[in-house]
Coordinates of N, CA and C in Angstrom, one line a residue:
N1 N -19.9 28.1 -9.8 CA -19.4 29.4 -9.5 C -18.2 29.7 -10.4
L2 N -18.0 31.0 -10.8 CA -16.9 31.3 -11.7 C -16.4 32.7 -11.2
L3 N -15.1 32.8 -11.3 CA -14.4 34.1 -10.8 C -13.6 34.6 -12.0
L4 N -13.7 35.9 -12.3 CA -12.9 36.5 -13.4 C -11.9 37.4 -12.8
I5 N -10.6 37.2 -13.1 CA -9.5 38.0 -12.5 C -8.7 38.7 -13.6
D6 N -8.3 39.9 -13.4 CA -7.6 40.7 -14.4 C -6.1 40.5 -14.1
L7 N -5.4 39.9 -15.1 CA -3.9 39.7 -14.9 C -3.1 41.0 -14.9
D8 N -3.7 42.1 -15.3 CA -3.0 43.3 -15.4 C -2.9 44.0 -14.0
L9 N -3.4 43.4 -13.0 CA -3.3 44.0 -11.6 C -1.8 44.2 -11.3
P10 N -1.5 45.2 -10.6 CA 0.0 45.5 -10.3 C 0.6 44.6 -9.3
D11 N 1.9 44.5 -9.4 CA 2.8 43.8 -8.4 C 2.4 42.3 -8.2
G12 N 1.9 41.7 -9.2 CA 1.6 40.3 -9.1 C 0.4 39.9 -8.2
E13 N -0.4 40.9 -8.0 CA -1.6 40.7 -7.1 C -2.5 39.7 -7.8
A14 N -2.5 39.6 -9.1 CA -3.5 38.7 -9.8 C -3.1 37.2 -9.4
L15 N -1.8 36.9 -9.5 CA -1.4 35.5 -9.1 C -1.7 35.2 -7.7
A16 N -1.5 36.2 -6.8 CA -1.7 36.0 -5.4 C -3.2 35.8 -5.1
C17 N -4.1 36.5 -5.9 CA -5.5 36.4 -5.8 C -6.0 35.0 -6.3
I18 N -5.4 34.5 -7.4 CA -5.7 33.2 -7.9 C -5.3 32.1 -6.9
A19 N -4.1 32.2 -6.4 CA -3.7 31.2 -5.4 C -4.6 31.2 -4.2
H20 N -4.9 32.3 -3.7 CA -5.8 32.4 -2.5 C -7.2 31.8 -2.8
C21 N -7.7 32.1 -4.0 CA -9.1 31.6 -4.3 C -9.1 30.1 -4.5
K22 N -8.0 29.6 -5.1 CA -7.9 28.1 -5.4 C -7.8 27.4 -4.0
K23 N -7.1 28.0 -3.1 CA -7.0 27.4 -1.8 C -8.2 27.5 -0.9
R24 N -8.9 28.7 -1.0 CA -10.0 28.9 -0.2 C -11.3 28.3 -0.8
Y25 N -11.4 28.3 -2.1 CA -12.6 27.8 -2.8 C -12.1 26.9 -3.9
P26 N -11.7 25.7 -3.6 CA -11.1 24.7 -4.6 C -12.1 24.3 -5.7
D27 N -13.4 24.4 -5.4 CA -14.4 24.0 -6.4 C -14.8 25.1 -7.3
M28 N -14.2 26.3 -7.2 CA -14.6 27.4 -8.0 C -13.8 27.5 -9.3
A29 N -14.4 27.7 -10.5 CA -13.7 27.9 -11.7 C -13.2 29.3 -11.8
I30 N -12.0 29.4 -12.4 CA -11.4 30.8 -12.5 C -11.0 31.1 -14.0
M31 N -11.4 32.2 -14.4 CA -11.1 32.7 -15.8 C -10.4 34.1 -15.6
V32 N -9.4 34.3 -16.5 CA -8.6 35.5 -16.4 C -8.7 36.3 -17.7
M33 N -8.4 37.6 -17.6 CA -8.3 38.4 -18.8 C -7.0 39.2 -18.7
G34 N -6.5 39.6 -19.9 CA -5.3 40.4 -19.9 C -5.0 41.0 -21.2
S35 N -4.1 42.0 -21.2 CA -3.8 42.7 -22.5 C -2.8 42.0 -23.3
D36 N -2.0 41.1 -22.6 CA -1.0 40.2 -23.3 C -0.9 38.9 -22.6
L37 N -1.5 37.8 -23.2 CA -1.5 36.5 -22.6 C -0.3 35.7 -22.8
A38 N 0.6 36.2 -23.7 CA 1.8 35.4 -24.0 C 2.9 35.9 -23.1
T39 N 2.7 35.8 -21.8 CA 3.7 36.3 -20.8 C 3.9 35.2 -19.7
E40 N 4.9 35.4 -18.9 CA 5.2 34.5 -17.8 C 4.1 34.4 -16.8
I41 N 3.4 35.5 -16.6 CA 2.4 35.5 -15.6 C 1.2 34.6 -16.0
T42 N 1.0 34.6 -17.4 CA -0.1 33.7 -17.9 C 0.3 32.2 -17.7
S43 N 1.5 31.9 -17.9 CA 2.0 30.5 -17.7 C 1.8 30.1 -16.2
K44 N 2.1 31.0 -15.3 CA 2.0 30.7 -13.9 C 0.5 30.6 -13.5
A45 N -0.4 31.4 -14.2 CA -1.8 31.3 -14.0 C -2.3 29.9 -14.4
V46 N -1.8 29.4 -15.5 CA -2.2 28.1 -16.0 C -1.8 27.0 -14.9
S47 N -0.6 27.1 -14.4 CA -0.1 26.2 -13.4 C -1.0 26.2 -12.1
L48 N -1.6 27.4 -11.9 CA -2.5 27.5 -10.7 C -3.9 26.9 -10.9
G49 N -4.2 26.6 -12.1 CA -5.5 25.9 -12.4 C -6.5 26.8 -13.0
V50 N -6.1 27.8 -13.8 CA -7.0 28.7 -14.6 C -7.5 27.9 -15.8
Y51 N -8.8 28.1 -16.1 CA -9.4 27.3 -17.2 C -9.7 28.1 -18.4
G52 N -9.9 29.5 -18.3 CA -10.3 30.3 -19.4 C -9.5 31.6 -19.5
F53 N -9.3 32.1 -20.7 CA -8.5 33.3 -20.9 C -9.3 34.3 -21.9
L54 N -9.2 35.5 -21.6 CA -9.8 36.6 -22.5 C -8.7 37.6 -22.8
L55 N -8.5 37.9 -24.0 CA -7.5 38.9 -24.5 C -8.2 40.2 -24.7
K56 N -7.7 41.2 -24.0 CA -8.3 42.6 -24.1 C -7.9 43.2 -25.4
P57 N -8.7 44.0 -26.1 CA -10.2 44.1 -25.8 C -10.9 43.0 -26.4
F58 N -12.1 42.7 -25.9 CA -12.8 41.5 -26.3 C -14.3 41.9 -26.5
Q59 N -15.0 41.1 -27.4 CA -16.4 41.3 -27.6 C -17.2 40.7 -26.5
P60 N -18.4 41.3 -26.3 CA -19.3 40.7 -25.2 C -19.6 39.3 -25.4
Q61 N -19.9 38.9 -26.7 CA -20.3 37.6 -27.0 C -19.2 36.6 -26.7
L62 N -17.9 37.1 -26.8 CA -16.8 36.2 -26.5 C -16.7 35.8 -25.0
I63 N -17.2 36.7 -24.2 CA -17.3 36.4 -22.7 C -18.2 35.2 -22.5
L64 N -19.3 35.1 -23.2 CA -20.3 34.0 -23.0 C -19.7 32.7 -23.4
V65 N -19.0 32.7 -24.6 CA -18.4 31.5 -25.1 C -17.3 31.0 -24.2
T66 N -16.4 32.0 -23.8 CA -15.2 31.6 -22.9 C -15.8 31.1 -21.5
N67 N -16.8 31.8 -21.1 CA -17.4 31.4 -19.8 C -17.9 30.0 -19.9
S68 N -18.6 29.7 -20.9 CA -19.2 28.3 -21.1 C -18.1 27.3 -21.2
N69 N -17.0 27.6 -21.9 CA -15.9 26.6 -22.1 C -15.2 26.4 -20.7
T70 N -15.0 27.5 -20.0 CA -14.4 27.5 -18.7 C -15.1 26.6 -17.7
L71 N -16.4 26.8 -17.7 CA -17.3 26.0 -16.8 C -17.3 24.5 -17.2
R72 N -17.3 24.3 -18.5 CA -17.3 22.9 -19.0 C -16.0 22.2 -18.6
L73 N -14.8 22.9 -18.8 CA -13.5 22.3 -18.5 C -13.4 22.1 -16.9
H74 N -13.9 23.1 -16.2 CA -13.9 23.0 -14.7 C -14.7 21.8 -14.2
R75 N -15.9 21.7 -14.8 CA -16.8 20.6 -14.4 C -16.2 19.2 -14.8
N76 N -15.6 19.1 -15.9 CA -14.9 17.8 -16.3 C -13.7 17.5 -15.3
D77 N -13.0 18.6 -14.9 CA -11.9 18.4 -14.0 C -12.4 18.0 -12.6
L78 N -13.5 18.6 -12.2 CA -14.0 18.2 -10.9 C -14.5 16.7 -10.9
Q79 N -15.1 16.3 -12.0 CA -15.6 15.0 -12.2 C -14.4 14.0 -12.1
E80 N -13.3 14.4 -12.8 CA -12.2 13.5 -12.8 C -11.5 13.4 -11.4
Q81 N -11.5 14.5 -10.7 CA -11.0 14.5 -9.4 C -11.8 13.7 -8.4
F82 N -13.1 13.8 -8.6 CA -14.1 13.0 -7.8 C -13.9 11.5 -8.0
T83 N -13.8 11.2 -9.3 CA -13.6 9.8 -9.7 C -12.2 9.3 -9.1
T84 N -11.2 10.1 -9.2 CA -9.9 9.7 -8.7 C -9.9 9.5 -7.2
R85 N -10.6 10.4 -6.5 CA -10.7 10.2 -5.0 C -11.5 8.9 -4.6
I86 N -12.5 8.6 -5.4 CA -13.3 7.4 -5.1 C -12.4 6.2 -5.4
Q87 N -11.6 6.2 -6.5 CA -10.7 5.1 -6.8 C -9.6 5.0 -5.7
E88 N -9.1 6.1 -5.3 CA -8.0 6.1 -4.3 C -8.6 5.5 -2.9
R89 N -9.8 5.9 -2.6 CA -10.4 5.4 -1.4 C -10.7 3.9 -1.5
E90 N -11.2 3.4 -2.7 CA -11.4 2.0 -2.8 C -10.1 1.2 -2.8
I91 N -9.0 1.8 -3.4 CA -7.7 1.1 -3.3 C -7.2 1.1 -1.9
A92 N -7.4 2.2 -1.1 CA -7.0 2.2 0.3 C -7.7 1.1 1.1
I93 N -9.0 1.0 0.9 CA -9.8 0.0 1.6 C -9.4 -1.4 1.3
R94 N -9.2 -1.7 0.0 CA -8.7 -3.0 -0.5 C -7.3 -3.3 0.1
T95 N -6.5 -2.3 0.0 CA -5.1 -2.5 0.6 C -5.1 -2.8 2.0
R96 N -6.0 -2.1 2.8 CA -6.1 -2.4 4.2 C -6.6 -3.8 4.5
K97 N -7.6 -4.2 3.7 CA -8.1 -5.5 3.9 C -7.1 -6.6 3.5
L98 N -6.3 -6.3 2.5 CA -5.3 -7.2 2.1 C -4.2 -7.3 3.2
D99 N -3.8 -6.2 3.7 CA -2.8 -6.2 4.8 C -3.3 -7.0 6.0
E100 N -4.6 -6.8 6.3 CA -5.2 -7.6 7.4 C -5.2 -9.1 7.1
Q101 N -5.5 -9.5 5.9 CA -5.5 -10.9 5.5 C -4.1 -11.5 5.6
L102 N -3.1 -10.7 5.1 CA -1.7 -11.1 5.2 C -1.2 -11.3 6.6
H103 N -1.6 -10.3 7.4 CA -1.2 -10.4 8.9 C -1.8 -11.6 9.5
F104 N -3.1 -11.9 9.2 CA -3.7 -13.1 9.8 C -3.0 -14.4 9.3
F105 N -2.8 -14.4 8.0 CA -2.1 -15.6 7.4 C -0.7 -15.8 8.0
Q106 N 0.1 -14.7 8.2 CA 1.4 -14.9 8.9 C 1.2 -15.3 10.3
T107 N 0.3 -14.8 11.0 CA 0.0 -15.2 12.4 C -0.3 -16.6 12.5
L108 N -1.2 -17.1 11.5 CA -1.6 -18.5 11.5 C -0.4 -19.4 11.3
L109 N 0.5 -19.0 10.3 CA 1.7 -19.8 10.1 C 2.6 -19.8 11.3
D110 N 2.7 -18.7 12.0 CA 3.6 -18.6 13.1 C 3.2 -19.5 14.3
T111 N 1.9 -19.8 14.4 CA 1.4 -20.6 15.5 C 1.6 -22.1 15.2
I112 N 2.0 -22.5 14.0 CA 2.3 -23.9 13.7 C 3.7 -24.2 14.1
P113 N 3.9 -25.2 15.0 CA 5.2 -25.4 15.6 C 6.2 -26.2 14.8
V114 N 6.0 -26.3 13.5 CA 7.0 -27.0 12.6 C 7.3 -26.0 11.5
P115 N 8.5 -26.1 10.9 CA 9.0 -25.2 9.9 C 8.1 -25.2 8.6
I116 N 7.7 -24.1 8.2 CA 6.9 -24.0 6.9 C 7.5 -22.9 6.1
Y117 N 7.5 -23.1 4.8 CA 8.0 -22.1 3.8 C 7.3 -22.3 2.5
Y118 N 7.3 -21.2 1.7 CA 6.7 -21.3 0.4 C 7.5 -20.5 -0.6
K119 N 7.6 -21.1 -1.8 CA 8.5 -20.5 -2.8 C 7.7 -20.3 -4.1
D120 N 8.2 -19.4 -5.0 CA 7.6 -19.2 -6.3 C 8.2 -20.2 -7.4
R121 N 7.9 -20.0 -8.6 CA 8.4 -20.9 -9.7 C 9.9 -20.8 -9.9
Q122 N 10.5 -19.7 -9.5 CA 11.9 -19.6 -9.6 C 12.6 -20.1 -8.3
C123 N 11.9 -20.8 -7.5 CA 12.4 -21.4 -6.2 C 12.9 -20.3 -5.3
T124 N 12.3 -19.1 -5.4 CA 12.7 -18.0 -4.4 C 11.7 -18.1 -3.3
Y125 N 12.3 -17.9 -2.1 CA 11.5 -17.9 -0.8 C 10.5 -16.7 -0.8
L126 N 9.2 -17.0 -0.7 CA 8.2 -16.0 -0.6 C 7.9 -15.7 0.9
G127 N 8.0 -16.7 1.7 CA 7.7 -16.5 3.1 C 8.1 -17.7 3.9
I128 N 8.2 -17.5 5.2 CA 8.5 -18.6 6.2 C 7.7 -18.3 7.5
N129 N 7.7 -19.3 8.4 CA 7.1 -19.0 9.7 C 8.1 -19.0 10.8
R130 N 7.7 -18.7 12.0 CA 8.6 -18.5 13.1 C 9.4 -19.8 13.4
A131 N 8.8 -20.9 13.3 CA 9.4 -22.2 13.5 C 10.6 -22.4 12.6
F132 N 10.5 -22.0 11.3 CA 11.6 -22.0 10.4 C 12.7 -21.2 10.9
E133 N 12.4 -20.0 11.3 CA 13.5 -19.1 11.9 C 14.2 -19.8 13.0
Q134 N 13.5 -20.4 13.9 CA 14.1 -21.0 15.1 C 14.9 -22.2 14.7
V135 N 14.5 -23.0 13.8 CA 15.2 -24.3 13.5 C 16.5 -23.9 12.7
F136 N 16.4 -23.0 11.8 CA 17.6 -22.7 11.0 C 18.4 -21.5 11.4
H137 N 17.9 -20.9 12.6 CA 18.6 -19.7 13.1 C 18.8 -18.6 12.1
L138 N 17.7 -18.3 11.4 CA 17.7 -17.3 10.4 C 16.5 -16.4 10.6
R139 N 16.7 -15.1 10.4 CA 15.6 -14.1 10.5 C 14.8 -14.1 9.2
R140 N 13.6 -13.7 9.2 CA 12.7 -13.8 8.0 C 13.3 -12.9 6.9
E141 N 13.9 -11.8 7.2 CA 14.4 -10.9 6.2 C 15.7 -11.5 5.6
E142 N 16.3 -12.5 6.2 CA 17.4 -13.1 5.7 C 17.1 -14.3 4.7
V143 N 15.8 -14.6 4.6 CA 15.3 -15.7 3.8 C 14.5 -15.2 2.7
V144 N 13.5 -14.4 3.0 CA 12.5 -14.0 2.0 C 13.2 -13.3 0.8
G145 N 12.9 -13.7 -0.4 CA 13.5 -13.1 -1.6 C 14.8 -13.7 -2.0
K146 N 15.3 -14.7 -1.2 CA 16.5 -15.4 -1.4 C 16.3 -16.8 -2.1
S147 N 17.3 -17.3 -2.7 CA 17.2 -18.6 -3.3 C 17.7 -19.7 -2.3
T148 N 17.5 -21.0 -2.7 CA 17.9 -22.1 -1.8 C 19.4 -22.0 -1.6
F149 N 20.2 -21.6 -2.6 CA 21.6 -21.5 -2.5 C 22.1 -20.4 -1.6
D150 N 21.2 -19.3 -1.4 CA 21.5 -18.2 -0.5 C 21.3 -18.6 1.0
V151 N 20.4 -19.6 1.2 CA 20.0 -19.9 2.6 C 20.7 -21.2 3.1
H152 N 21.0 -22.1 2.3 CA 21.6 -23.4 2.7 C 23.0 -23.6 2.1
P153 N 23.8 -24.4 2.8 CA 25.2 -24.7 2.2 C 25.0 -25.3 0.8
A154 N 26.1 -25.1 0.0 CA 26.0 -25.5 -1.4 C 25.7 -27.0 -1.6
N155 N 26.3 -27.8 -0.8 CA 26.1 -29.3 -0.9 C 24.7 -29.7 -0.6
I156 N 24.1 -29.0 0.3 CA 22.7 -29.3 0.6 C 21.7 -28.6 -0.3
A157 N 22.1 -27.4 -0.7 CA 21.2 -26.6 -1.6 C 21.0 -27.3 -2.9
A158 N 22.1 -27.9 -3.5 CA 22.0 -28.5 -4.8 C 20.9 -29.6 -4.8
D159 N 20.9 -30.5 -3.8 CA 20.0 -31.5 -3.8 C 18.5 -31.0 -3.5
L160 N 18.4 -30.0 -2.6 CA 17.1 -29.4 -2.4 C 16.5 -28.8 -3.6
H161 N 17.4 -28.1 -4.4 CA 17.0 -27.4 -5.6 C 16.5 -28.4 -6.6
D162 N 17.2 -29.5 -6.8 CA 16.9 -30.5 -7.8 C 15.5 -31.0 -7.5
K163 N 15.2 -31.3 -6.2 CA 13.9 -31.8 -5.8 C 12.8 -30.8 -6.0
D164 N 13.1 -29.5 -5.8 CA 12.2 -28.4 -6.0 C 11.8 -28.3 -7.5
L165 N 12.8 -28.4 -8.4 CA 12.5 -28.3 -9.8 C 11.7 -29.5 -10.3
Q166 N 12.0 -30.7 -9.7 CA 11.2 -31.9 -10.1 C 9.8 -31.7 -9.7
L167 N 9.5 -31.2 -8.5 CA 8.1 -30.9 -8.1 C 7.4 -29.9 -9.0
L168 N 8.1 -28.9 -9.4 CA 7.5 -27.9 -10.2 C 7.2 -28.4 -11.6
R169 N 8.0 -29.3 -12.1 CA 7.7 -29.9 -13.4 C 6.5 -30.9 -13.4
T170 N 6.4 -31.6 -12.3 CA 5.4 -32.6 -12.2 C 4.1 -32.1 -11.6
G171 N 4.2 -31.1 -10.7 CA 3.1 -30.7 -9.9 C 2.7 -31.7 -8.9
G172 N 1.6 -31.4 -8.2 CA 1.1 -32.3 -7.1 C 1.9 -32.1 -5.8
S173 N 2.3 -33.3 -5.2 CA 3.0 -33.3 -3.9 C 4.2 -34.1 -4.0
Q174 N 5.1 -33.9 -3.0 CA 6.4 -34.6 -2.9 C 6.7 -34.9 -1.4
I175 N 7.0 -36.1 -1.1 CA 7.3 -36.5 0.3 C 8.6 -37.3 0.3
Y176 N 9.5 -36.9 1.2 CA 10.7 -37.7 1.3 C 11.3 -37.4 2.7
E177 N 12.2 -38.2 3.1 CA 13.0 -38.0 4.4 C 14.3 -37.5 4.0
R178 N 14.8 -36.6 5.0 CA 16.2 -36.1 4.8 C 16.9 -35.9 6.1
V179 N 18.1 -36.4 6.2 CA 19.0 -36.2 7.3 C 19.6 -34.8 7.2
R180 N 19.3 -33.9 8.1 CA 19.8 -32.5 8.0 C 20.8 -32.2 9.1
G181 N 21.5 -33.2 9.6 CA 22.6 -32.9 10.6 C 22.6 -33.9 11.7
Y182 N 23.5 -33.7 12.6 CA 23.6 -34.6 13.8 C 23.7 -33.8 15.1
K183 N 23.1 -34.4 16.1 CA 23.1 -33.8 17.4 C 23.5 -34.9 18.4
E184 N 24.7 -34.7 19.0 CA 25.3 -35.6 20.0 C 25.4 -37.0 19.3
G185 N 25.8 -37.0 18.0 CA 26.1 -38.2 17.3 C 24.8 -38.9 16.8
I186 N 23.7 -38.3 17.0 CA 22.4 -38.9 16.5 C 21.9 -38.1 15.3
P187 N 21.6 -38.8 14.2 CA 21.2 -38.0 13.0 C 19.8 -37.4 13.3
K188 N 19.7 -36.1 12.8 CA 18.4 -35.4 12.9 C 17.7 -35.6 11.5
T189 N 16.6 -36.3 11.6 CA 15.9 -36.6 10.3 C 14.6 -35.8 10.3
A190 N 14.3 -35.3 9.1 CA 13.1 -34.6 8.9 C 12.3 -35.2 7.8
L191 N 11.0 -35.2 7.9 CA 10.0 -35.7 6.9 C 9.6 -34.4 6.1
I192 N 10.0 -34.3 4.9 CA 9.6 -33.2 4.0 C 8.4 -33.5 3.2
H193 N 7.4 -32.6 3.3 CA 6.2 -32.7 2.6 C 5.9 -31.4 1.8
K194 N 5.9 -31.5 0.5 CA 5.8 -30.3 -0.3 C 4.6 -30.5 -1.3
A195 N 3.9 -29.4 -1.6 CA 2.8 -29.4 -2.6 C 2.7 -28.1 -3.3
T196 N 2.4 -28.2 -4.6 CA 2.4 -27.0 -5.5 C 1.1 -26.3 -5.3
F197 N 1.1 -25.0 -5.6 CA -0.2 -24.2 -5.6 C -0.2 -23.5 -7.0
N198 N -1.5 -23.2 -7.4 CA -1.7 -22.6 -8.8 C -2.1 -21.1 -8.7
D199 N -1.8 -20.4 -9.8 CA -2.3 -19.0 -9.9 C -3.7 -19.0 -10.4
S200 N -4.2 -17.8 -10.6 CA -5.6 -17.6 -11.0 C -5.9 -18.3 -12.4
Q201 N -4.9 -18.5 -13.2 CA -5.1 -19.1 -14.5 C -5.0 -20.6 -14.4
G202 N -4.7 -21.2 -13.3 CA -4.6 -22.6 -13.1 C -3.2 -23.1 -13.4
A203 N -2.2 -22.3 -13.6 CA -0.8 -22.7 -13.8 C -0.1 -22.8 -12.5
V204 N 0.9 -23.7 -12.4 CA 1.7 -23.8 -11.2 C 2.4 -22.5 -10.9
A205 N 2.2 -22.0 -9.7 CA 2.9 -20.7 -9.4 C 3.9 -20.8 -8.3
G206 N 4.0 -22.0 -7.7 CA 5.0 -22.2 -6.6 C 4.6 -23.4 -5.8
F207 N 5.2 -23.5 -4.6 CA 4.9 -24.6 -3.8 C 5.1 -24.3 -2.3
V208 N 4.4 -25.0 -1.5 CA 4.5 -24.9 0.0 C 5.2 -26.1 0.5
G209 N 6.2 -25.9 1.5 CA 6.9 -27.0 2.1 C 6.8 -27.0 3.6
I210 N 6.8 -28.2 4.2 CA 6.8 -28.3 5.6 C 7.7 -29.4 6.0
G211 N 8.5 -29.2 7.1 CA 9.4 -30.2 7.6 C 9.1 -30.6 9.0
I212 N 8.9 -31.9 9.2 CA 8.5 -32.4 10.5 C 9.7 -33.3 11.0
D213 N 10.2 -32.9 12.2 CA 11.3 -33.6 12.8 C 10.8 -35.0 13.3
I214 N 11.4 -36.0 12.7 CA 11.0 -37.4 13.0 C 12.2 -38.2 13.6
S215 N 13.1 -37.4 14.2 CA 14.3 -38.1 14.7 C 14.0 -39.1 15.8
E216 N 13.2 -38.7 16.7 CA 12.8 -39.6 17.8 C 12.1 -40.8 17.3
L217 N 11.2 -40.6 16.3 CA 10.5 -41.8 15.7 C 11.5 -42.7 15.1
K218 N 12.5 -42.2 14.4 CA 13.5 -43.0 13.7 C 14.3 -43.8 14.8
Q219 N 14.6 -43.1 15.9 CA 15.4 -43.8 17.0 C 14.5 -45.0 17.6
V220 N 13.2 -44.7 17.7 CA 12.3 -45.8 18.2 C 12.3 -46.9 17.3
E221 N 12.2 -46.6 16.0 CA 12.2 -47.7 14.9 C 13.5 -48.5 15.0
A222 N 14.6 -47.8 15.1 CA 15.9 -48.5 15.2 C 16.0 -49.4 16.4
S223 N 15.5 -48.8 17.6 CA 15.5 -49.6 18.8 C 14.6 -50.9 18.7
L224 N 13.5 -50.7 18.0 CA 12.6 -51.9 17.8 C 13.2 -52.9 16.9
R225 N 13.9 -52.5 15.9 CA 14.5 -53.4 15.0 C 15.7 -54.1 15.7
Q226 N 16.4 -53.4 16.6 CA 17.5 -54.0 17.3 C 16.9 -55.0 18.3
S227 N 15.8 -54.7 19.0 CA 15.2 -55.6 19.9 C 14.7 -56.8 19.2
E228 N 14.1 -56.6 18.1 CA 13.6 -57.8 17.3 C 14.7 -58.7 16.9
Q229 N 15.8 -58.1 16.4 CA 17.0 -58.9 16.0 C 17.5 -59.7 17.2
T230 N 17.6 -59.0 18.4 CA 18.1 -59.7 19.6 C 17.2 -60.8 20.0
L231 N 15.9 -60.6 19.9 CA 15.0 -61.7 20.3 C 15.1 -62.8 19.3
R232 N 15.2 -62.5 18.0 CA 15.3 -63.6 17.0 C 16.6 -64.4 17.2
T233 N 17.7 -63.7 17.6 CA 19.0 -64.4 17.8 C 18.8 -65.3 19.0
I234 N 18.2 -64.9 20.1 CA 18.0 -65.7 21.3 C 17.2 -66.9 20.9
I235 N 16.1 -66.7 20.2 CA 15.2 -67.8 19.8 C 15.9 -68.8 19.0
D236 N 16.7 -68.3 18.0 CA 17.4 -69.2 17.1 C 18.4 -70.1 17.8
N237 N 19.0 -69.6 18.9 CA 20.1 -70.3 19.6 C 19.6 -71.1 20.8
V238 N 18.4 -71.0 21.2 CA 17.9 -71.7 22.4 C 17.8 -73.2 22.0
Q239 N 18.0 -74.1 23.0 CA 18.1 -75.5 22.7 C 16.7 -76.2 23.0
I240 N 15.7 -75.5 23.2 CA 14.4 -76.1 23.4 C 13.4 -75.6 22.4
G241 N 12.4 -76.3 22.1 CA 11.4 -75.8 21.1 C 10.5 -74.7 21.7
I242 N 10.2 -73.7 20.9 CA 9.4 -72.6 21.2 C 8.3 -72.4 20.2
L243 N 7.1 -72.3 20.7 CA 5.9 -72.2 19.8 C 5.2 -70.9 20.2
L244 N 5.0 -70.0 19.3 CA 4.3 -68.7 19.6 C 2.9 -68.8 19.0
I245 N 2.0 -68.5 19.9 CA 0.5 -68.6 19.5 C -0.1 -67.3 19.8
D246 N -0.8 -66.7 18.8 CA -1.5 -65.4 19.1 C -2.9 -65.6 19.7

């Protein structure tokens, strides 16, 4: 469909007509004619989506040429709009699916009762789980996007950062124990297990870390060692022979 509007209509009625038709019939091509196209009203007509122009007076054959060009430009524009809408819809669908996957991933992490975190190659926190928040008394927004030095005291952060850099250089995994404080005079010991992950090109992109509180296990080990030492002392000082048989 094509609509021809005369820009010489009085009191700006031509622009009002163009705006009304574009709103009511967005798929219709519009062509205008006028005695002087080098005017402000012509510029406004272009901004409203006019595709063809005829300068009065004009030859009949010029109408056919301008009509053909107008319809061609309008058809190309509709095709581009259609393609854009399809792309926007596909992007919206993919974005929604990605949001759902991220929500599931975060929910999965939050159900694990030990602190978990993951960082990028710059050792910046990308995410944490709820257990991390509870252990370190920090909200997620206080950690994500921050460095180790932003989250931990300087004396602790320096050692953690050095180990992070070592892991990123070598790749693979890293396991070590760390005393992270005392509670009622008893050291709180955590077993730290970290492993790198790769990007789509196979390069190391960051690492995931998990901390398991093994304080009670360390206390049991210490008690067993003390009991073993006490038993050995007793055996070594007894005045009778003792033979242990399994």
